[in-house]
Short mmCIF file of C-alpha atoms in Angstrom, two decimals:
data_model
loop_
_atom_site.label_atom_id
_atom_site.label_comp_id
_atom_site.label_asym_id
_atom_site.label_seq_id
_atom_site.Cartn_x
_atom_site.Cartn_y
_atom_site.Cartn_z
CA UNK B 207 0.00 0.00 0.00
CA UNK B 208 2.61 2.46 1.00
CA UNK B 209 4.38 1.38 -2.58
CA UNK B 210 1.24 2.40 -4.13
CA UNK B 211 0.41 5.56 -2.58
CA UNK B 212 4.22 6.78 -3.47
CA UNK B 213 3.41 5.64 -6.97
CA UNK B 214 0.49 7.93 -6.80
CA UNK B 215 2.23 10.89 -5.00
CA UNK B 216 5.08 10.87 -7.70
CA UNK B 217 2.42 10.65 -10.71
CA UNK B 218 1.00 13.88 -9.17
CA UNK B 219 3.98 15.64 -8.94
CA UNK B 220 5.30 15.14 -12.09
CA UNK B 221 1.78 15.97 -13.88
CA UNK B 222 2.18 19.53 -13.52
CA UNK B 223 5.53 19.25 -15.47
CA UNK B 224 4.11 17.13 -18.56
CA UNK B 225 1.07 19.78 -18.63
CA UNK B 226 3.54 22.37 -19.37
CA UNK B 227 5.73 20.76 -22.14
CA UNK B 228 8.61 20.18 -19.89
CA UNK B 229 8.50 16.12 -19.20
CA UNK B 230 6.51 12.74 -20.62
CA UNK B 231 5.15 11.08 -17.95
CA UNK B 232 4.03 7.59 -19.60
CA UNK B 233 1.40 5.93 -17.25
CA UNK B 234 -0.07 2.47 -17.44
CA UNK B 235 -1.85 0.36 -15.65
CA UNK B 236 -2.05 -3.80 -16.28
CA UNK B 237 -4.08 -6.67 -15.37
CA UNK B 238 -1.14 -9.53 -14.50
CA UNK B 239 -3.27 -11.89 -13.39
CA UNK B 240 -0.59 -12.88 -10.96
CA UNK B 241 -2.95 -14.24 -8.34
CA UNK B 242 -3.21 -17.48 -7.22
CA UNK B 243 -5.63 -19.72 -5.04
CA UNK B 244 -3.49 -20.62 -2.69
CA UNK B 245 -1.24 -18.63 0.27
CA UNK B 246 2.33 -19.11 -0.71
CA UNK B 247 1.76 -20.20 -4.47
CA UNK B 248 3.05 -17.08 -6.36
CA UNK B 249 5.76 -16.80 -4.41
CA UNK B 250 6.43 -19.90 -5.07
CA UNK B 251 5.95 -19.55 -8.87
CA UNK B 252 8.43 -16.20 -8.94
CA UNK B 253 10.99 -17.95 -6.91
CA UNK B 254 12.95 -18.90 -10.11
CA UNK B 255 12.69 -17.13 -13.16
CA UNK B 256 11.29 -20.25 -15.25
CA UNK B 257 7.20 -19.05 -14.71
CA UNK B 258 6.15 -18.15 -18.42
CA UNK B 259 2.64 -16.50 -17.38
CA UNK B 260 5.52 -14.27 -15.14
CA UNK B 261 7.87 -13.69 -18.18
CA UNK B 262 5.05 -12.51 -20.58
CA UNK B 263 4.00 -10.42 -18.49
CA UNK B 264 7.82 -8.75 -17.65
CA UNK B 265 7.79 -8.76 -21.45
CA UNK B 266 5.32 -6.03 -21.99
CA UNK B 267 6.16 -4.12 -19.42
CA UNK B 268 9.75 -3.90 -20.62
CA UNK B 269 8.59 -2.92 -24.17
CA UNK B 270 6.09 -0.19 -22.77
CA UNK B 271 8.87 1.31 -20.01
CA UNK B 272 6.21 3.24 -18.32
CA UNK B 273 7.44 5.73 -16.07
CA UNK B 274 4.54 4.80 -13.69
CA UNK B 275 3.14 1.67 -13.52
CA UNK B 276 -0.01 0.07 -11.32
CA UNK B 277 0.01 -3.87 -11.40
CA UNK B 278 -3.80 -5.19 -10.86
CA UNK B 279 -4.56 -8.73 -9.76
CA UNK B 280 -0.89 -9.39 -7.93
CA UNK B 281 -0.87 -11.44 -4.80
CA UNK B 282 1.67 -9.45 -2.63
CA UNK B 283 3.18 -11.50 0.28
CA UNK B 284 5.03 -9.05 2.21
CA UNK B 285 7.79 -12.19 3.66
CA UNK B 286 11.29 -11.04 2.55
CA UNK B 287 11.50 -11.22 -0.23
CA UNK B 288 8.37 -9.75 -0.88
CA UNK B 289 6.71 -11.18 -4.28
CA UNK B 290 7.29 -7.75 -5.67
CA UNK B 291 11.24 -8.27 -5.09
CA UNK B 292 10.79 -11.35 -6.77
CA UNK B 293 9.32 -10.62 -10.08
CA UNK B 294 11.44 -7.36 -10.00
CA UNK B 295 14.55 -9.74 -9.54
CA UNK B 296 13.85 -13.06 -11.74
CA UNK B 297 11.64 -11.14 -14.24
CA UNK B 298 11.50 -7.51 -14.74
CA UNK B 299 15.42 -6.96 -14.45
CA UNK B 300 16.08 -9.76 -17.14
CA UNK B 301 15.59 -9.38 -20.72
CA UNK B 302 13.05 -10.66 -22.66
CA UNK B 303 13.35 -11.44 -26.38
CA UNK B 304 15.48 -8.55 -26.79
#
């Protein structure tokens, strides 16, 4: 939550700068379906970087390189590491198909 609400507090600062020609801001906002039925099961599934639903999903965001993003349907499991450090280790910090 407090990841989200910075999110949020940067987007709004950096408006005012994009309204005025000065800056892009590129903005998105994607469904990753990263949820799962079961406590423990994503984490498990981001623990190594071999989960394809994972990868495709690293995979766009890559190519779209927004400068803020909000991830929908993401189980978080705050347990270092967090499922967020996960998928930012094993999947968005590795590059995929080019």
């Amino acid at each position: 939550m407090k990841r989200l609400l910075l999110a949020v507090v940067a987007a709004l600062m950096l408006a005012p700068a994009a309204a005025a020609g000065e800056a892009e801001v590129r903005f998105a906002t994607f469904n990753a379906s990263l949820n799962r039925g079961a406590e423990g099961q994503l984490r498990a599934d981001l623990s190594t970087p071999m989960n394809a639903q994972a990868s495709a999903v690293a995979e766009v965001i890559q190519r779209v390189r927004p400068d803020v993003l909000l991830v929908n349907e993401f189980d978080f499991d705050p347990a270092p590491p967090s499922t967020l450090d996960l998928f930012h280790q094993n999947y968005l910090m590795v590059p995929h198909n080019g």
